[in-house]
Structures are given as C-alpha cells and as structure tokens.
Short mmCIF file of C-alpha atoms in Angstrom, two decimals:
data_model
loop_
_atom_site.label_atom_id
_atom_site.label_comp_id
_atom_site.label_asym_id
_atom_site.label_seq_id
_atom_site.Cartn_x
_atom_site.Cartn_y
_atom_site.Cartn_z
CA UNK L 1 9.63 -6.57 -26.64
CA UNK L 2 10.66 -2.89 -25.59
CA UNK L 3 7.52 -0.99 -24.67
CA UNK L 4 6.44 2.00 -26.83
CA UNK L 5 8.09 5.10 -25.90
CA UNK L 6 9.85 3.68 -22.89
CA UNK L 7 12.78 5.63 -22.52
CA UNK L 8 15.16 3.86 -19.51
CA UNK L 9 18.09 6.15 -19.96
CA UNK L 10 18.73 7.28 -16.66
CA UNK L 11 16.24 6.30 -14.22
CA UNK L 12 16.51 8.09 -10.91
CA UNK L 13 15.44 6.64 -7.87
CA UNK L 14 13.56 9.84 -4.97
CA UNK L 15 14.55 7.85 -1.90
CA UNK L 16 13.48 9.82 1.27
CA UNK L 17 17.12 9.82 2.86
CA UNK L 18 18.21 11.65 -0.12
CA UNK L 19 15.87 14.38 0.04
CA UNK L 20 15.61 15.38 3.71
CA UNK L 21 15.71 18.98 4.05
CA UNK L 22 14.59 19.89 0.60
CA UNK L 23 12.07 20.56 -1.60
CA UNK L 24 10.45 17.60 -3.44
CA UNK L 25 9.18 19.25 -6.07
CA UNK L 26 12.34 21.86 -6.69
CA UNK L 27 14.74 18.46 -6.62
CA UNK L 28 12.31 16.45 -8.80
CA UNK L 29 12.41 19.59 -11.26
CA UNK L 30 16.37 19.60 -10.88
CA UNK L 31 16.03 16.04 -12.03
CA UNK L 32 14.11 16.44 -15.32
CA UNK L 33 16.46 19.60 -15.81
CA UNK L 34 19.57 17.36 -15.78
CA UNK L 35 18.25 14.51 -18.15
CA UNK L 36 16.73 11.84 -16.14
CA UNK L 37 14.40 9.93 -18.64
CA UNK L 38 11.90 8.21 -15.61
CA UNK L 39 11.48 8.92 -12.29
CA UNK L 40 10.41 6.45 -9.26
CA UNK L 41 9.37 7.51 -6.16
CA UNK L 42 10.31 5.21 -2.69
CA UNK L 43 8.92 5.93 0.28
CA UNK L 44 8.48 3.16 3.75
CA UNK L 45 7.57 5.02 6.76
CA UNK L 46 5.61 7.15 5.81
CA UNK L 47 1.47 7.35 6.31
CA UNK L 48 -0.58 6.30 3.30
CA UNK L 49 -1.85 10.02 2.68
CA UNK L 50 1.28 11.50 3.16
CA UNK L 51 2.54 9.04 0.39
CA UNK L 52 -0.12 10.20 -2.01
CA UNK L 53 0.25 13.80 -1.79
CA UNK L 54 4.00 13.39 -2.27
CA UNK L 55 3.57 11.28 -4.73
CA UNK L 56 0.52 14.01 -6.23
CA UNK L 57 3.79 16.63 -5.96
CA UNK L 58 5.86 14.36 -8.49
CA UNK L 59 2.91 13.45 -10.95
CA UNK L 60 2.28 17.19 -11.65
CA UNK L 61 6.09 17.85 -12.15
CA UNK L 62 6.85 14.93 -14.27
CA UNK L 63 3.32 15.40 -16.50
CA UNK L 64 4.58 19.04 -17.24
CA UNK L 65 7.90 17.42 -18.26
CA UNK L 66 6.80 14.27 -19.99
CA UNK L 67 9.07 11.99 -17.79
CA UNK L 68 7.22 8.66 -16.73
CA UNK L 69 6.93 8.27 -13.03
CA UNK L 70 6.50 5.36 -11.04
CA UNK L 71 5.92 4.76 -7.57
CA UNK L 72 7.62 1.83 -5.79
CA UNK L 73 5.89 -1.43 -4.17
CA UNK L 74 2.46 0.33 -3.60
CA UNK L 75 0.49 -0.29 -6.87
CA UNK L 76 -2.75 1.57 -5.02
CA UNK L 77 -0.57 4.90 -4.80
CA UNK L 78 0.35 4.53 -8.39
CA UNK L 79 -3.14 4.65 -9.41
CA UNK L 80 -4.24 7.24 -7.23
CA UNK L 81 -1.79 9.98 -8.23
CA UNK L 82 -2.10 8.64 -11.79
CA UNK L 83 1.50 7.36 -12.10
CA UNK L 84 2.56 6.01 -15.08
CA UNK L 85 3.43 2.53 -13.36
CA UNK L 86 5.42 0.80 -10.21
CA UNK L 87 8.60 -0.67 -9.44
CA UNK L 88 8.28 -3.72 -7.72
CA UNK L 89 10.36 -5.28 -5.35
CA UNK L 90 11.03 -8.93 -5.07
CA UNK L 91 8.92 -8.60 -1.24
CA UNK L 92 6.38 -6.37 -3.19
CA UNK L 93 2.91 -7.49 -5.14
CA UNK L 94 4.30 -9.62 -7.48
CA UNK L 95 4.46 -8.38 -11.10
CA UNK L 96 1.16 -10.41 -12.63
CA UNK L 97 -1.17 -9.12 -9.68
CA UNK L 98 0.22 -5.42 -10.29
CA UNK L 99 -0.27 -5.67 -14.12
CA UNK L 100 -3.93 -7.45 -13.42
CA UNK L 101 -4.43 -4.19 -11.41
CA UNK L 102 -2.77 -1.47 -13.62
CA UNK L 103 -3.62 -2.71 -17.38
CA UNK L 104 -1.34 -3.15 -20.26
CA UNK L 105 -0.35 0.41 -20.71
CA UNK L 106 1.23 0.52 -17.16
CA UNK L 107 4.76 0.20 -17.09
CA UNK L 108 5.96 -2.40 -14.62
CA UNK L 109 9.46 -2.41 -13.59
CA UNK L 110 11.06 -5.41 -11.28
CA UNK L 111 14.38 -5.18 -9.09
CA UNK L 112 16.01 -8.36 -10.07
CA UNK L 113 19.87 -9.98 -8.28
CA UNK L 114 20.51 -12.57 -10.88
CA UNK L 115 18.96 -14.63 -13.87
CA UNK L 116 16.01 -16.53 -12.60
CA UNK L 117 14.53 -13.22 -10.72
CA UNK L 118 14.51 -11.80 -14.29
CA UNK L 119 13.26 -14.69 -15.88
CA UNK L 120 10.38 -14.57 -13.66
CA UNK L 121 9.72 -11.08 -14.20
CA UNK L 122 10.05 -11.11 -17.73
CA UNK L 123 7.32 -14.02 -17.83
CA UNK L 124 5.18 -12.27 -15.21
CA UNK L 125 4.76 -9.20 -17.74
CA UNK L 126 7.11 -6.80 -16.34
CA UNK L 127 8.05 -3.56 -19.16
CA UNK L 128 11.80 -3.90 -17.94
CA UNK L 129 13.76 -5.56 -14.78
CA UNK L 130 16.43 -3.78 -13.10
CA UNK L 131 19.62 -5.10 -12.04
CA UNK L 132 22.42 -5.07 -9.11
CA UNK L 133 23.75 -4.01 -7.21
CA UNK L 134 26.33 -4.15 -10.21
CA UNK L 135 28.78 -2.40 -8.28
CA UNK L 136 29.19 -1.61 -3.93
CA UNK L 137 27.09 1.27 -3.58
CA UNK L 138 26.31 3.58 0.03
CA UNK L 139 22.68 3.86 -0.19
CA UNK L 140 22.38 0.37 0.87
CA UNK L 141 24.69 -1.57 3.11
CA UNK L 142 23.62 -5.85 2.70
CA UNK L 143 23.47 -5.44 -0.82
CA UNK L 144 25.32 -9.03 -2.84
CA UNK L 145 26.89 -7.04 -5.58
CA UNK L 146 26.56 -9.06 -8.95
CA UNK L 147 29.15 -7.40 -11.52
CA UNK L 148 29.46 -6.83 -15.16
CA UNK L 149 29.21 -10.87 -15.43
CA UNK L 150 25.54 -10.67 -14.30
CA UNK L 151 24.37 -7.92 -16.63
CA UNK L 152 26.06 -10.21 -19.71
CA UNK L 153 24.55 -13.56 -18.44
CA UNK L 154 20.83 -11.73 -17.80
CA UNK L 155 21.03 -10.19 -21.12
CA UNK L 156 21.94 -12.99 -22.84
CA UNK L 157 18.73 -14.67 -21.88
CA UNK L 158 16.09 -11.75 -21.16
CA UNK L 159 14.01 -10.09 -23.99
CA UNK L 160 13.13 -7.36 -22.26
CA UNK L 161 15.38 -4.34 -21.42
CA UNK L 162 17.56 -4.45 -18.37
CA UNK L 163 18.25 -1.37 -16.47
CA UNK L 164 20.90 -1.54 -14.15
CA UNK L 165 21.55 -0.07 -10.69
CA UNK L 166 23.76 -0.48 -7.63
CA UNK L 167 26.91 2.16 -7.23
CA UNK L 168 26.87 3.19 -10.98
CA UNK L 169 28.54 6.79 -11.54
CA UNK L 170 29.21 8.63 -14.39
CA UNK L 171 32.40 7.24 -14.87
CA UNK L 172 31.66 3.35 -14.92
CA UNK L 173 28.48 3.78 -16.13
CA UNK L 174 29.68 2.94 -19.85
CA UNK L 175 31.13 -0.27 -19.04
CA UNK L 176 27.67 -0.93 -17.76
CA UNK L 177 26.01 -0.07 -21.58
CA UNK L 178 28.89 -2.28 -22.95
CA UNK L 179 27.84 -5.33 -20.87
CA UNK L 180 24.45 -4.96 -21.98
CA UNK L 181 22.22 -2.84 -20.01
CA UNK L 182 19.64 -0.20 -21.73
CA UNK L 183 20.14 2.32 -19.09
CA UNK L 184 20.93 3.30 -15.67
CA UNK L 185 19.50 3.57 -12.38
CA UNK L 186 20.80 6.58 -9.28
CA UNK L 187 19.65 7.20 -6.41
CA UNK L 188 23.04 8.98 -4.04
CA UNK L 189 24.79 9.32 -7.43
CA UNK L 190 22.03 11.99 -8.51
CA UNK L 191 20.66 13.15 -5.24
CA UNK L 192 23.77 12.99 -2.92
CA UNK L 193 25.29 16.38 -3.91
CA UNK L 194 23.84 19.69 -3.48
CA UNK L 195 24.27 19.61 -7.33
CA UNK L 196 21.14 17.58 -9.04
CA UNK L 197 21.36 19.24 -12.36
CA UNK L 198 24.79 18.79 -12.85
CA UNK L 199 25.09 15.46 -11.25
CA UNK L 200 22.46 13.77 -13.89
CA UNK L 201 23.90 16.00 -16.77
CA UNK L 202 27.13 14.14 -15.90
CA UNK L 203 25.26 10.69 -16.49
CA UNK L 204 23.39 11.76 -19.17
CA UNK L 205 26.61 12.42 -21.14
CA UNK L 206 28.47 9.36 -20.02
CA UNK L 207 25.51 7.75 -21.50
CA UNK L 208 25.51 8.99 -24.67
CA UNK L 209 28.46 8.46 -25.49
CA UNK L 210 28.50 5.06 -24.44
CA UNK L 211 28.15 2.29 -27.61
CA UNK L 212 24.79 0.86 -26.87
CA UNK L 213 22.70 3.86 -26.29
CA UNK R 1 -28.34 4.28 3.10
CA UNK R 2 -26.89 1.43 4.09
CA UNK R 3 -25.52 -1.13 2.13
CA UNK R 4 -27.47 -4.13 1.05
CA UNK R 5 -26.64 -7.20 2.76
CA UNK R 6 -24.11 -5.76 4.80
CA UNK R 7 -23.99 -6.62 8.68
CA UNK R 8 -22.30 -4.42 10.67
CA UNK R 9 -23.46 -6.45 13.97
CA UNK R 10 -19.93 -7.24 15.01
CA UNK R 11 -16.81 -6.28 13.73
CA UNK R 12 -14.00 -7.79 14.26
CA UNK R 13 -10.52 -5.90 13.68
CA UNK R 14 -7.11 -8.82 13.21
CA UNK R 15 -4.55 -6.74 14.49
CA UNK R 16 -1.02 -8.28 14.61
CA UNK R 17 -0.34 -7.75 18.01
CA UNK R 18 -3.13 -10.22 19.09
CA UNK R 19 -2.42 -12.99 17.17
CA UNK R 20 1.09 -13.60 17.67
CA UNK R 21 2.11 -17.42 18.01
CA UNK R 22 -1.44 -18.43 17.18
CA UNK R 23 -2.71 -19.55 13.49
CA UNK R 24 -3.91 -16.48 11.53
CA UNK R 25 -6.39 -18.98 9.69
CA UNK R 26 -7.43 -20.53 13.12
CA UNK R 27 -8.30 -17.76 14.74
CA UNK R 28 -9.99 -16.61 11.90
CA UNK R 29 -12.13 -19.81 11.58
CA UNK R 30 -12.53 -18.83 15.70
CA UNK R 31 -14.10 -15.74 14.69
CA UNK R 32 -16.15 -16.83 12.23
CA UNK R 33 -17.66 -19.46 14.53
CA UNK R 34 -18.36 -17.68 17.06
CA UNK R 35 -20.53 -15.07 15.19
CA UNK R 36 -18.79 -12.13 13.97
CA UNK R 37 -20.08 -10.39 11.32
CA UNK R 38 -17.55 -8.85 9.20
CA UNK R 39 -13.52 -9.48 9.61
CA UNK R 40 -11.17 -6.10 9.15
CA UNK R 41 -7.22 -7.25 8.70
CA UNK R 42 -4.68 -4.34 10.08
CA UNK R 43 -1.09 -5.25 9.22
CA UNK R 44 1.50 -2.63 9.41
CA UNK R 45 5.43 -3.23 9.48
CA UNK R 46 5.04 -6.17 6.86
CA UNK R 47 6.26 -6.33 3.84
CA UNK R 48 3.10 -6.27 0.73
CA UNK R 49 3.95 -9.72 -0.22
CA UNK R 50 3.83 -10.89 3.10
CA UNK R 51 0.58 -8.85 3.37
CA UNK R 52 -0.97 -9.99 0.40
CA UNK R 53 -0.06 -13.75 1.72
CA UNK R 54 -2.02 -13.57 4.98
CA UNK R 55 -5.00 -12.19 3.49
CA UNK R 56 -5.08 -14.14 0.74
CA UNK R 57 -5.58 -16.97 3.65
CA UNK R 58 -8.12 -14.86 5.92
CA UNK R 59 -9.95 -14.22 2.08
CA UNK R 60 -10.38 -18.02 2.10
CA UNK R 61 -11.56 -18.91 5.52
CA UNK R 62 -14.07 -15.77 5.06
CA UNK R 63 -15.39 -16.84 1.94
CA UNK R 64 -16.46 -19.78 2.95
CA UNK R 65 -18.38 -19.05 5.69
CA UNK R 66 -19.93 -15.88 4.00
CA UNK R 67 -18.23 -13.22 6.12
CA UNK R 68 -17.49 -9.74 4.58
CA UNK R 69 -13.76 -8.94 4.64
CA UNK R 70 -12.09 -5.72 4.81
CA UNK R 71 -8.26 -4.77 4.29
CA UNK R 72 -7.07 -1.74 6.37
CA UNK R 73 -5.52 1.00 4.75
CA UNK R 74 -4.24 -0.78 1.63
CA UNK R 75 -6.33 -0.94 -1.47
CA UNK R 76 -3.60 -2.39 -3.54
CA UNK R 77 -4.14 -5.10 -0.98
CA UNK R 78 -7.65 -5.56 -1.12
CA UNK R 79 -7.63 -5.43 -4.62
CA UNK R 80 -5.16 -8.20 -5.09
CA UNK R 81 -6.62 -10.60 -2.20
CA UNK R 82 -10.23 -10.12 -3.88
CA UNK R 83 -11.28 -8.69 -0.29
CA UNK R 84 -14.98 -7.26 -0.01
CA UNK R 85 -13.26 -3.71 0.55
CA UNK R 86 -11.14 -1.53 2.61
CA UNK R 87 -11.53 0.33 6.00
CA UNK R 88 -9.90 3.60 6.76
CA UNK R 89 -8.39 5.61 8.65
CA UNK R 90 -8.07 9.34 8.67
CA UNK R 91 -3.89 9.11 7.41
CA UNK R 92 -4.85 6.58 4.74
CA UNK R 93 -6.04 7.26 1.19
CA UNK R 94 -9.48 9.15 1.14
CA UNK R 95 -12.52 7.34 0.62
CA UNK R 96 -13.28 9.15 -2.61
CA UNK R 97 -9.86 7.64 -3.99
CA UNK R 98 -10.93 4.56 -1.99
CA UNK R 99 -14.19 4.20 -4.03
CA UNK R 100 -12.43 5.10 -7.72
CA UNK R 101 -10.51 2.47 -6.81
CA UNK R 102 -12.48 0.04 -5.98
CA UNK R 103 -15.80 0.61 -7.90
CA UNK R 104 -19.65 1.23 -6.59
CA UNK R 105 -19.94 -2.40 -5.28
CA UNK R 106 -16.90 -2.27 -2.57
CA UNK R 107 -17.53 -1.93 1.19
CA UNK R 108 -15.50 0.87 2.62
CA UNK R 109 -15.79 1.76 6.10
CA UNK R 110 -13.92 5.16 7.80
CA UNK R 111 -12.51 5.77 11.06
CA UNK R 112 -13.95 9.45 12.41
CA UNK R 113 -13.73 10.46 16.13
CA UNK R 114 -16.05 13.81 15.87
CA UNK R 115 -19.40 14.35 13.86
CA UNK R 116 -16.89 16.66 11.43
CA UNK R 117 -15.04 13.45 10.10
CA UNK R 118 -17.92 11.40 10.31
CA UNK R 119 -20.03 13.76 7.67
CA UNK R 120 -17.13 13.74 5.61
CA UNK R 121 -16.64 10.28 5.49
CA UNK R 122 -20.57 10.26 4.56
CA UNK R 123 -20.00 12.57 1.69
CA UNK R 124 -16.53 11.04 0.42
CA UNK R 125 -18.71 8.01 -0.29
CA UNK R 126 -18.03 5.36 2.77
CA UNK R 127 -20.71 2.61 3.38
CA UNK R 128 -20.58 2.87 7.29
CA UNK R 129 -18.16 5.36 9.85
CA UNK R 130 -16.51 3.88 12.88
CA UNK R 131 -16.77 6.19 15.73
CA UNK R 132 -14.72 6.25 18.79
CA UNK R 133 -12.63 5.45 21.17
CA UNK R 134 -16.00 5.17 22.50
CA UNK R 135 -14.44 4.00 26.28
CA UNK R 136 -10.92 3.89 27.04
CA UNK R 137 -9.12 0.78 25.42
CA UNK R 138 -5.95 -0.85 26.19
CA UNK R 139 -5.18 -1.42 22.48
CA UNK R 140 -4.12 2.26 21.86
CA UNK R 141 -3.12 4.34 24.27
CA UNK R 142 -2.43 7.88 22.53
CA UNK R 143 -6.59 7.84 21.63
CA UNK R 144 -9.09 10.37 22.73
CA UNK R 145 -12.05 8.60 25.13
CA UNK R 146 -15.44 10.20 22.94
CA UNK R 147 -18.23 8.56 24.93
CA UNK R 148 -21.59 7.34 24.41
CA UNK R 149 -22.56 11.50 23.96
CA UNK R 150 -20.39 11.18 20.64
CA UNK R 151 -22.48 8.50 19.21
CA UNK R 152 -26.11 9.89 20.04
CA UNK R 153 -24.56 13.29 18.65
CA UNK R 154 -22.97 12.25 15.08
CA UNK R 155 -26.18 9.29 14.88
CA UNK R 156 -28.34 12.45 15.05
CA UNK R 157 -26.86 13.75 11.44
CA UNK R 158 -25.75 10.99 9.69
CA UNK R 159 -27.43 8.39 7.20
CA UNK R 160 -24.66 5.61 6.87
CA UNK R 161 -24.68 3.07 9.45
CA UNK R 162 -21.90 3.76 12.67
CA UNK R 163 -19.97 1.12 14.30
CA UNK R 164 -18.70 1.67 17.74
CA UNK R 165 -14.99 0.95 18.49
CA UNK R 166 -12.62 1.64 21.34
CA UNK R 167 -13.47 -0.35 24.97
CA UNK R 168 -16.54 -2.19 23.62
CA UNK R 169 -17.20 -5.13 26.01
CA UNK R 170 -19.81 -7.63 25.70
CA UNK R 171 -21.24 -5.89 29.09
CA UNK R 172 -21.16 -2.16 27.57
CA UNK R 173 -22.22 -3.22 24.62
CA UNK R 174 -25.54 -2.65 25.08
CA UNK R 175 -25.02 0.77 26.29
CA UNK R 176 -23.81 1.62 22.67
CA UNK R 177 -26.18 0.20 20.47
CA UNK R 178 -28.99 2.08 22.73
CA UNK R 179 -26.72 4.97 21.90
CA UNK R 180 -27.82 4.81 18.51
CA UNK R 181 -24.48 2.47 16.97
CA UNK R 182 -25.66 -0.13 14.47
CA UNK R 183 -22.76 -2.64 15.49
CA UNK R 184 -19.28 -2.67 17.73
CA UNK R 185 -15.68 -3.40 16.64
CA UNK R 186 -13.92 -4.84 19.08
CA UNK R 187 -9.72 -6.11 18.66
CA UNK R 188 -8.51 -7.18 22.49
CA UNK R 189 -12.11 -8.13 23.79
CA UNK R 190 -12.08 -10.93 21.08
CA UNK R 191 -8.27 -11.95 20.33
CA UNK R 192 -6.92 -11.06 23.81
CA UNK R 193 -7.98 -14.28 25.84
CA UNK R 194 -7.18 -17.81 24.08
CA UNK R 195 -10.84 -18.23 24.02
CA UNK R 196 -11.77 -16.56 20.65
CA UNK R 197 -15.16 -18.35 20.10
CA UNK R 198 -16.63 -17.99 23.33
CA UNK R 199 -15.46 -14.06 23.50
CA UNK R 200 -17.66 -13.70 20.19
CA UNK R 201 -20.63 -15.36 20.93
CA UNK R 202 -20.38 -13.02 24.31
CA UNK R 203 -20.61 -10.07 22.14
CA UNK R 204 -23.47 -11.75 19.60
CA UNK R 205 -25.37 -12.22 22.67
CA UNK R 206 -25.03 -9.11 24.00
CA UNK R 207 -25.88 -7.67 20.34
CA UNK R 208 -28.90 -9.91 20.33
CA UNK R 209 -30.16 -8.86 23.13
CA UNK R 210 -29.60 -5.13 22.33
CA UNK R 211 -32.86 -2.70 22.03
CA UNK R 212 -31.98 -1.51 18.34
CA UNK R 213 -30.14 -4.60 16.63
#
C-alpha cells in the first residue's frame, strides 16, 4: 500500500527559522541538489498571500526538479500553488477531510507520536505517517521523544510507509532504516549549516547504504 | 450582478475577541434571531482543527435557520465546514484562487478600502466588496476612516453589491445605505453588549427603514 512513485527518502522539512536571511528559492534548489526526494513547506505567522507566493516560489523549483512538494496543515495553499499534497498535523484538518478535498492522487502525509496516531492515519487514507521525535532534536523543545522501540512497534502494525523524523543525522540515521522506517525527515539537520548541498548529500549516502533502502 | 438569493442586509462578522466566555453557538442562534442576514466567522491564532470545530457548529446553527455563512480567509476551512463561501481580505488568497477553489456557486465577498481594490475585487470574480472603515471603529485601530464620500464614489463604478463596514451603528446606518451601500457589517455594535438580539433587530430596523433597502 506504497503509493506510485512516492519516493520518502529524505524528506526535508523548509521551516521559516531555518531560512531567515536567505533565499527560498536558492536553498530549496540547494535541497534538490543534495538529494532530498520531497519537500514540505511550514509556515505559521505568516499572512495567507504571503504563504502562497512562497509556497508559488517552491512549486516552480520542485516541478523543474521532479521532487513532490507539500505544504503543511493548510490544504487550501496546497491547491492553490498546485502542490503535490499536505502534511498534516495531529491539530491540522484531519486526514479524511484533506483527502475529500485533494482527491486520490494527492499525497497525504500525517505527523504521528506513537501507534494509535498511525493507526488512525493509516485508516483515514493518509500516503505515509511520519514519526518522532525518534531522537532529542533542537528545532523543537516539548517534543516526547519515542526511540527506535516506536519505529519497530508502528511498523509492525502499519501498512503504509513510515517516515521518521525528530534529531535524525547522518550518522544515526541507519539505525533508523534498520528499525523499520522507509526514509527520513530534516529540518536543522539539512538547513542548519551554511552547507545545504553537502548537508543532504551526507544523508543521502547514509541512506543508501543503509539495509532497508 | 448580484447574486441570486443573496442578502447582504446585515452582516454580521464573529470575531474572537467578542465572544469570549459566551457560547459560540448561542450567540450565533442570538444573531440569527435577531435578524442578521449573513454570518462571516474570523478566527486567527487557532489552530485548523480547532477552526474547523467551531464552524462546523456555527455551519449548523446557520443552516437551520437559512442564514448564508462565510469563513474568513481560509478556504480549506470553508471547504471542509460545507460553509456558503469565504470573505477576504486584501493579505488573503485572491478571489480568482478563491473562486477555482470553490466553484461558480460559492459566495465570496472582498475587503477593499479605495474604488482601486474594489474594481479589482469586481473583476477577480467576488459576489459583493466590503468597503470601509466607513467611520472610525473601536475594533481596529491601525484602519484608515474612508467616509460616506468613499461609498457614493466606488457605488458610482461598480456592479457587485457593497457592504459598509467600520463604525456602522444602528443610528448611522441610514446615512450609509443612502450613500449608495446595499447592507452594513457590523462586529462590536452587535457582540459588544450582552444583548445580541436586541442589538440586531436595532440594525434590521434601521435597515428597514432605510431609503434604498
């Protein structure tokens, strides 16, 4: 129950804090450069037509690329800027209104903190659900981090692909592929260095050459 | 040009700030009651599920008694609650997106405050413009006071209805619909006393009573 084509490799997360200062579109290119397979987009306080031309920015990059891109929690921005899908929260629309909205071809990912969370997204329709934090991470401080132990027990019972996220690096990112996870998610780990390319060619290795991928 | 079945007599906007402590769904049924016309719902730091939760209830109150209502700024929202449309304003997605969106049969109203944004609105596809801050309002203070010179001026050049907002009391009233406004919006002058029904019916009669309505 993998969609078509869905490639959740290394998923990198544009969170605003991350990019202050620089260019959207030149980091987003930086991105696809270094081997990110999907790109989401996060934005809170930001105006609604600020959001869309940012989000308008990403969509042209990624199209010339061929990298998905999904905007997070606001399904109406997705289809505006002709994303490929959203990446729901558990506060966000829940997964069955967003795929009622976006069709079957959308891709519709959940953020998911232990077994019945991706249970419930799994049975609301959602493509893949993400999971963490897995490990302590900087980008957010009241995180509950989960562990290895959580990735095993999810996959155990989910059939669709888990991606997981929450302080993985290059370096423990393969003990993260053992457990059982399909791919990985960064945000400071790609976009926390001056160094974008570099950064996700570093994960892109570690991932393949880690046994599941 | 103006939408069938759509009465733009009075407009009431539920703005957060003016409901605190009371029951959204009360003062809804309040509103109803006393005669408005069409029900706008402005939510801001909330999160969407949250959002989606209170209209869903002001979607069933309004339903019931036959009133149009109207998300602000989210069409994700609208969408999901089954609202009649979405109103506007001039940070939030563009009506033209607005109306892809949400199809040929969906209200959507714009906020303009000059005959410039007013005609665009017209063009981008919106069923009505509000105009204003007509008078000076205590419910935002950073707004620019356009007076009843604004309405005769953009009502001169514009088919879709316009809906007067900003100050509107059920004593000035009057004064704007002579002014060429097909109906007022009006946020403290109905929510900011405990006496919801008898502020509306205040405004219906003064509405009644007005030359053009």
């Amino acid at each position: 129950v993998k969609k078509e084509g869905l490639d959740l490799t290394l998923h990198a997360v544009l969170d605003p804090r991350f990019i202050r200062g620089r260019s959207l579109a030149r980091v987003v290119r930086a991105l696809v450069k270094g081997g990110v397979t999907i790109i989401q987009m996060r934005e809170k306080d930001i105006e609604t037509r600020e959001f869309l031309a940012r989000a308008l920015l990403v969509r042209e990059v990624t199209r010339k690329a061929r990298v998905p891109f999904l905007v997070n929690d606001r399904v109406d921005i997705a289809i505006a800027s002709r994303a490929d899908g959203v990446h729901l929260g558990q506060r966000d629309l829940p997964a069955r209104e967003a795929r009622r909205l976006l069709g079957p071809r959308a891709v519709i990912g959940v953020s998911t903190h232990n077994l019945r969370e991706a249970l419930k997204a799994e049975s609301d329709g959602a493509d893949y659900a993400a999971i963490g934090s897995v490990f302590a991470t900087t980008t957010k401080s009241d995180v509950t981090v989960v562990g290895l132990d959580m990735i095993r027990r999810v996959r155990s019972r989910l059939h669709i692909p888990l991606v997981a996220i929450g302080g993985i690096t290059p370096e423990n990112a393969r003990s993260v592929i053992a457990a059982g996870a399909e791919g990985v998610a960064a945000i400071s780990g790609l976009l926390g260095s001056g160094r974008v390319v570099e950064a996700a060619r570093r994960y892109r290795q570690a991932m393949d050459m880690a046994p599941n991928s």
